[in-house]
């Protein structure tokens, strides 16, 4: 019931419950085939899970500085961090403040990169009429007891892509 209700709430086709927000991020990376040695762009200001989930895939987190006004990933600094090994970008909607997604989406489109949103602190946050966590190929939410929507522990993985859902589900049990 939680999966169905959360998917409806955020406007996503699919939702899977997870052990944590970190697990949901890890599922997203695995689901888009981030492999050892691939690079994933992450913001320099975030909880350690954003980068550690990249390392769980034996990939390399590449840190991009934040915008000092929004405290989210600075889109103007992303392209300088892209290399031929870059596979994905993880923007973080930190403390409920949405990342500037329009330029991030455009950069990802131009370079053929996946976006996995870290919405672990952004339950119900909206970016230009869309729920945070639903703009990229996948989104991750945390239900940790310190989050604005706490469940003691756990997480939520959302996507509109059935293949990403199936691949993410393969990782969920680990």
Backbone as numpy.savetxt, mean C-alpha at the origin, in Angstrom:
# Nx Ny Nz CAx CAy CAz Cx Cy Cz
-18.02 -11.77 6.95 -18.85 -10.57 6.95 -17.98 -9.31 6.95
-16.89 -9.34 7.71 -16.00 -8.18 7.76 -15.42 -7.88 6.38
-14.98 -8.92 5.68 -14.42 -8.73 4.35 -15.44 -8.07 3.42
-16.65 -8.56 3.43 -17.71 -8.03 2.57 -18.03 -6.59 2.94
-18.21 -6.33 4.21 -18.57 -4.99 4.66 -17.44 -3.98 4.41
-16.17 -4.39 4.61 -15.07 -3.46 4.38 -14.95 -3.14 2.90
-15.07 -4.15 2.06 -15.02 -3.92 0.61 -16.11 -2.93 0.20
-17.30 -3.11 0.71 -18.40 -2.18 0.39 -18.11 -0.78 0.92
-17.59 -0.68 2.13 -17.31 0.61 2.75 -16.30 1.42 1.95
-15.20 0.76 1.52 -14.16 1.49 0.80 -14.41 1.56 -0.70
-15.36 0.77 -1.19 -15.65 0.78 -2.62 -14.71 -0.09 -3.43
-14.33 -1.22 -2.86 -13.44 -2.16 -3.53 -14.21 -3.43 -3.85
-13.82 -4.13 -4.90 -14.48 -5.39 -5.24 -14.18 -6.47 -4.22
-12.93 -6.50 -3.75 -12.49 -7.62 -2.91 -11.78 -7.13 -1.65
-11.91 -7.92 -0.60 -11.19 -7.68 0.64 -10.85 -9.02 1.27
-9.65 -9.12 1.80 -9.23 -10.29 2.56 -8.79 -9.82 3.94
-9.20 -10.53 4.97 -8.68 -10.25 6.30 -7.27 -10.84 6.38
-6.43 -10.20 7.19 -5.04 -10.62 7.32 -4.63 -10.60 8.79
-3.45 -11.08 9.06 -2.93 -11.08 10.42 -2.53 -9.69 10.88
-2.21 -8.80 9.92 -1.76 -7.45 10.26 -1.77 -6.58 9.00
-1.59 -5.29 9.19 -1.43 -4.39 8.06 -0.14 -4.70 7.31
0.90 -5.09 8.04 2.15 -5.48 7.40 1.93 -6.68 6.49
1.17 -7.66 6.97 0.87 -8.83 6.16 0.11 -8.42 4.90
-0.81 -7.48 5.02 -1.57 -7.01 3.85 -0.65 -6.34 2.83
0.31 -5.54 3.30 1.28 -4.93 2.40 2.14 -6.00 1.72
2.59 -6.96 2.50 3.39 -8.05 1.95 2.60 -8.82 0.90
1.33 -9.09 1.15 0.48 -9.77 0.19 0.41 -9.00 -1.12
0.29 -7.68 -1.03 0.22 -6.85 -2.23 1.48 -6.96 -3.06
2.63 -6.93 -2.40 3.90 -7.04 -3.12 4.04 -8.39 -3.78
3.70 -9.44 -3.06 3.77 -10.78 -3.64 2.80 -10.93 -4.81
1.64 -10.32 -4.67 0.60 -10.46 -5.69 0.95 -9.77 -7.01
1.85 -8.79 -6.97 2.28 -8.12 -8.22 3.67 -8.61 -8.64
4.08 -9.73 -8.07 5.33 -10.39 -8.46 6.57 -9.55 -8.20
6.65 -8.95 -7.03 7.89 -8.32 -6.61 8.80 -9.46 -6.17
9.96 -9.55 -6.81 10.88 -10.65 -6.58 12.17 -10.16 -5.92
13.00 -11.11 -5.43 14.28 -10.72 -4.85 15.09 -9.84 -5.81
15.62 -8.75 -5.25 16.42 -7.81 -6.04 15.61 -6.70 -6.68
14.29 -6.85 -6.77 13.46 -5.76 -7.28 13.52 -4.60 -6.28
13.20 -3.42 -6.75 13.17 -2.23 -5.89 11.74 -1.73 -5.75
11.44 -1.25 -4.56 10.12 -0.68 -4.26 10.34 0.67 -3.60
9.71 1.68 -4.14 9.85 3.04 -3.61 8.91 3.22 -2.43
9.47 3.68 -1.31 8.71 3.93 -0.08 9.07 5.31 0.46
8.18 5.92 1.24 8.53 7.22 1.81 9.49 7.09 2.98
10.25 8.15 3.21 11.21 8.13 4.32 10.54 8.30 5.68
9.32 8.81 5.70 8.60 8.98 6.96 7.41 8.04 6.96
7.51 6.97 7.74 6.46 5.97 7.83 6.80 5.03 8.97
5.91 4.12 9.26 6.19 3.05 10.21 7.09 2.03 9.52
7.91 1.35 10.27 8.90 0.44 9.70 8.30 -0.65 8.82
7.04 -0.98 8.99 6.42 -2.05 8.22 6.40 -1.77 6.72
6.33 -0.50 6.34 6.28 -0.17 4.92 7.53 -0.68 4.22
8.67 -0.52 4.85 9.92 -1.01 4.26 10.16 -2.48 4.58
9.77 -2.94 5.76 10.06 -4.33 6.13 9.27 -5.32 5.27
8.08 -4.94 4.82 7.33 -5.86 3.97 8.03 -6.02 2.62
8.71 -4.98 2.17 9.51 -5.08 0.94 10.64 -6.09 1.18
11.26 -6.00 2.33 12.36 -6.91 2.66 11.88 -8.35 2.82
10.63 -8.54 3.26 10.07 -9.90 3.35 10.04 -10.56 1.98
9.95 -9.77 0.93 9.98 -10.28 -0.45 11.41 -10.37 -0.97
12.38 -10.07 -0.11 13.80 -10.03 -0.46 14.04 -8.99 -1.56
13.23 -7.96 -1.54 13.38 -6.83 -2.45 14.05 -5.68 -1.69
14.28 -4.59 -2.38 15.04 -3.48 -1.81 14.15 -2.26 -1.66
13.95 -1.78 -0.42 13.20 -0.53 -0.26 14.08 0.65 -0.67
13.53 1.52 -1.47 14.24 2.74 -1.90 13.47 3.91 -1.30
14.13 4.65 -0.42 13.45 5.71 0.30 13.42 7.01 -0.49
12.25 7.63 -0.49 12.03 8.93 -1.12 11.59 9.89 -0.02
12.14 11.08 -0.03 11.81 12.06 1.02 10.36 12.50 0.92
9.89 13.10 1.98 8.50 13.54 2.06 8.39 15.03 1.75
7.17 15.42 1.46 6.83 16.83 1.32 6.71 17.38 2.74
7.43 18.45 3.09 7.41 18.94 4.47 6.07 19.54 4.90
5.18 19.76 3.96 3.86 20.29 4.30 2.87 19.15 4.59
2.88 18.12 3.74 1.91 17.02 3.89 2.44 15.84 4.69
3.76 15.73 4.83 4.41 14.60 5.50 4.21 13.28 4.75
3.76 13.35 3.50 3.62 12.16 2.67 4.68 12.20 1.58
4.85 11.09 0.88 5.86 10.97 -0.17 5.77 12.15 -1.14
6.91 12.77 -1.42 6.96 13.91 -2.33 7.01 13.39 -3.77
5.93 13.56 -4.53 5.92 13.05 -5.90 7.03 13.62 -6.77
7.49 14.83 -6.48 8.55 15.46 -7.27 9.88 14.73 -7.12
10.01 13.86 -6.13 11.27 13.14 -5.89 11.23 11.68 -6.34
10.09 11.23 -6.80 9.94 9.81 -7.13 10.75 9.42 -8.36
10.64 10.16 -9.43 11.29 9.74 -10.68 12.80 9.62 -10.55
13.41 10.43 -9.72 14.86 10.34 -9.52 15.25 9.01 -8.85
14.30 8.37 -8.18 14.57 7.11 -7.48 14.28 5.87 -8.34
13.66 6.06 -9.48 13.29 4.93 -10.34 14.51 4.44 -11.12
14.67 3.11 -11.09 15.74 2.45 -11.86 15.08 1.33 -12.67
15.84 0.65 -13.52 15.27 -0.49 -14.25 14.78 -1.62 -13.33
15.23 -1.63 -12.08 14.81 -2.67 -11.13 13.56 -2.28 -10.34
13.07 -1.06 -10.50 11.91 -0.61 -9.74 10.66 -1.32 -10.24
9.89 -1.85 -9.30 8.69 -2.62 -9.63 7.41 -1.97 -9.10
7.52 -1.24 -7.98 6.31 -0.71 -7.34 6.63 0.53 -6.51
5.55 1.21 -6.16 5.60 2.37 -5.27 4.60 2.10 -4.14
5.02 2.38 -2.92 4.10 2.28 -1.78 3.93 3.67 -1.17
2.92 4.41 -1.63 2.63 5.68 -0.95 1.94 5.37 0.39
2.24 6.17 1.39 1.63 5.98 2.71 0.72 7.17 3.00
-0.51 6.84 3.35 -1.45 7.87 3.79 -1.25 7.99 5.30
-0.25 8.79 5.68 0.23 8.81 7.06 -0.75 9.55 7.98
-1.06 8.95 9.10 -1.92 9.54 10.13 -3.22 10.09 9.54
-3.77 9.37 8.56 -5.04 9.75 7.95 -4.94 10.82 6.88
-3.75 11.31 6.60 -3.56 12.35 5.58 -3.21 11.67 4.25
-4.07 11.82 3.25 -3.83 11.16 1.97 -2.56 11.66 1.28
-1.84 10.73 0.68 -0.71 11.10 -0.18 -1.27 11.79 -1.43
-0.44 12.56 -2.10 -0.83 13.26 -3.32 -0.84 12.25 -4.47
-1.94 11.56 -4.63 -2.00 10.39 -5.50 -2.00 10.70 -7.00
-2.56 11.81 -7.43 -2.62 12.07 -8.88 -1.25 12.01 -9.54
-0.25 12.76 -9.06 1.06 12.65 -9.71 1.72 11.29 -9.50
1.45 10.63 -8.38 2.03 9.30 -8.14 1.46 8.30 -9.15
0.16 8.37 -9.36 -0.49 7.49 -10.35 0.07 7.75 -11.74
0.26 9.00 -12.09 0.78 9.34 -13.41 2.22 8.84 -13.58
3.04 9.01 -12.58 4.42 8.52 -12.64 4.43 7.00 -12.78
3.62 6.32 -11.99 3.55 4.86 -12.05 3.08 4.41 -13.44
2.10 5.08 -13.99 1.60 4.73 -15.32 2.70 4.88 -16.37
3.41 6.00 -16.33 4.48 6.25 -17.31 5.60 5.22 -17.25
5.87 4.72 -16.05 7.00 3.80 -15.86 6.57 2.34 -15.71
5.29 2.06 -15.84 4.81 0.69 -15.71 4.99 0.10 -14.33
4.76 0.90 -13.30 4.93 0.47 -11.92 3.60 0.22 -11.23
3.59 -0.69 -10.29 2.41 -0.94 -9.49 2.37 0.02 -8.30
1.16 0.35 -7.87 0.98 1.14 -6.64 0.25 0.26 -5.63
0.88 0.10 -4.48 0.26 -0.59 -3.35 0.17 0.44 -2.24
-1.04 0.81 -1.90 -1.23 1.89 -0.91 -1.15 1.37 0.52
-0.36 2.03 1.31 -0.31 1.79 2.75 -1.32 2.74 3.38
-2.51 2.21 3.61 -3.59 2.98 4.23 -3.81 2.49 5.66
-2.76 1.96 6.26 -2.86 1.37 7.60 -3.29 2.37 8.66
-3.08 3.66 8.39 -3.51 4.71 9.32 -4.58 5.61 8.69
-5.26 5.12 7.67 -6.15 6.00 6.90 -7.54 5.42 6.67
-8.07 4.73 7.64 -9.41 4.17 7.53 -10.42 5.29 7.30
-11.10 5.27 6.18 -12.12 6.27 5.89 -11.58 7.56 5.28
-10.28 7.69 5.13 -9.72 8.90 4.52 -10.03 8.91 3.03
-10.30 10.09 2.51 -10.72 10.23 1.12 -9.77 11.16 0.38
-9.37 10.74 -0.83 -8.56 11.56 -1.73 -9.40 11.84 -2.97
-9.79 13.08 -3.15 -10.55 13.52 -4.32 -11.72 12.59 -4.64
-12.50 12.28 -3.62 -13.70 11.48 -3.80 -13.49 9.97 -3.77
-12.26 9.51 -3.66 -12.00 8.07 -3.60 -11.39 7.71 -2.26
-11.79 6.58 -1.75 -11.24 6.11 -0.48 -9.77 5.76 -0.63
-8.97 6.21 0.30 -7.57 5.81 0.33 -7.51 4.29 0.44
-6.54 3.72 -0.24 -6.41 2.26 -0.28 -7.02 1.63 -1.51
-7.80 2.41 -2.28 -8.48 1.85 -3.45 -8.02 2.46 -4.77
-6.99 3.28 -4.72 -6.55 4.00 -5.92 -5.50 3.18 -6.68
-4.64 2.48 -5.98 -3.63 1.63 -6.61 -4.18 0.25 -6.92
-3.30 -0.66 -7.28 -3.69 -2.04 -7.59 -4.15 -2.77 -6.33
-3.63 -2.35 -5.16 -4.02 -2.96 -3.89 -3.81 -1.95 -2.77
-4.50 -2.19 -1.67 -4.37 -1.33 -0.50 -4.33 -2.16 0.76
-3.68 -1.62 1.78 -3.53 -2.32 3.05 -3.99 -1.43 4.19
-4.74 -2.03 5.11 -5.23 -1.34 6.30 -4.83 -2.17 7.51
-4.57 -1.51 8.62 -4.21 -2.19 9.87 -5.33 -2.05 10.88
-5.53 -3.09 11.66 -6.49 -3.06 12.77 -5.78 -3.15 14.11
-4.50 -2.81 14.12 -3.68 -2.81 15.32 -4.35 -1.95 16.40
-4.10 -2.26 17.64 -4.76 -1.54 18.73 -4.38 -0.07 18.83
-3.37 0.39 18.07 -2.99 1.80 18.09 -3.57 2.57 16.90
-4.32 1.91 16.04 -4.86 2.56 14.85 -6.21 3.21 15.14
-6.63 4.07 14.21 -7.89 4.78 14.41 -9.10 3.86 14.29
-8.97 2.71 13.68 -10.00 1.67 13.70 -9.31 0.42 14.21
-9.43 0.19 15.51 -8.65 -0.90 16.10 -9.50 -2.15 16.29
-8.86 -3.26 16.12 -9.49 -4.55 16.36 -8.60 -5.41 17.23
-7.65 -4.77 17.91 -6.68 -5.50 18.71 -5.48 -5.88 17.88
-5.72 -6.52 16.76 -4.68 -6.87 15.79 -5.40 -7.30 14.52
-4.68 -7.40 13.45 -5.25 -7.82 12.18 -5.07 -6.75 11.12
-5.51 -7.08 9.93 -5.41 -6.14 8.83 -6.41 -6.48 7.75
-6.43 -5.63 6.73 -7.36 -5.79 5.62 -6.62 -5.50 4.32
-6.77 -6.37 3.35 -6.15 -6.26 2.04 -7.26 -6.05 1.03
-7.19 -4.99 0.23 -8.24 -4.72 -0.75 -7.65 -4.60 -2.15
-8.45 -4.99 -3.13 -8.07 -4.87 -4.53 -9.33 -4.98 -5.39
-9.23 -4.48 -6.60 -10.29 -4.67 -7.58 -9.90 -5.70 -8.63
-8.71 -6.24 -8.52 -8.15 -7.16 -9.50 -8.23 -8.59 -8.98
-8.95 -9.44 -9.69 -9.15 -10.81 -9.23 -7.85 -11.61 -9.18
-6.94 -11.40 -10.13 -5.65 -12.10 -10.10 -4.82 -11.68 -8.90
-4.82 -10.38 -8.59 -4.10 -9.88 -7.41 -4.72 -10.47 -6.15
-6.04 -10.57 -6.12 -6.73 -11.19 -4.98 -6.25 -12.63 -4.79
-6.24 -13.40 -5.87 -5.87 -14.82 -5.78 -4.41 -14.99 -5.34
-3.51 -14.19 -5.92 -2.10 -14.28 -5.54 -1.90 -13.82 -4.10
-2.59 -12.75 -3.70 -2.50 -12.28 -2.32 -2.99 -13.34 -1.34
-4.06 -14.03 -1.72 -4.63 -15.06 -0.85 -3.66 -16.22 -0.65
-2.83 -16.50 -1.65 -1.84 -17.57 -1.51 -0.82 -17.26 -0.43
-0.55 -15.96 -0.22 0.44 -15.53 0.77 -0.20 -15.39 2.15
-1.49 -15.18 2.20 -2.18 -14.84 3.45 -1.90 -15.82 4.58
-1.75 -17.07 4.30 -1.60 -18.06 5.34 -0.19 -18.13 5.93
0.73 -17.38 5.35 2.11 -17.40 5.81 2.49 -16.12 6.47
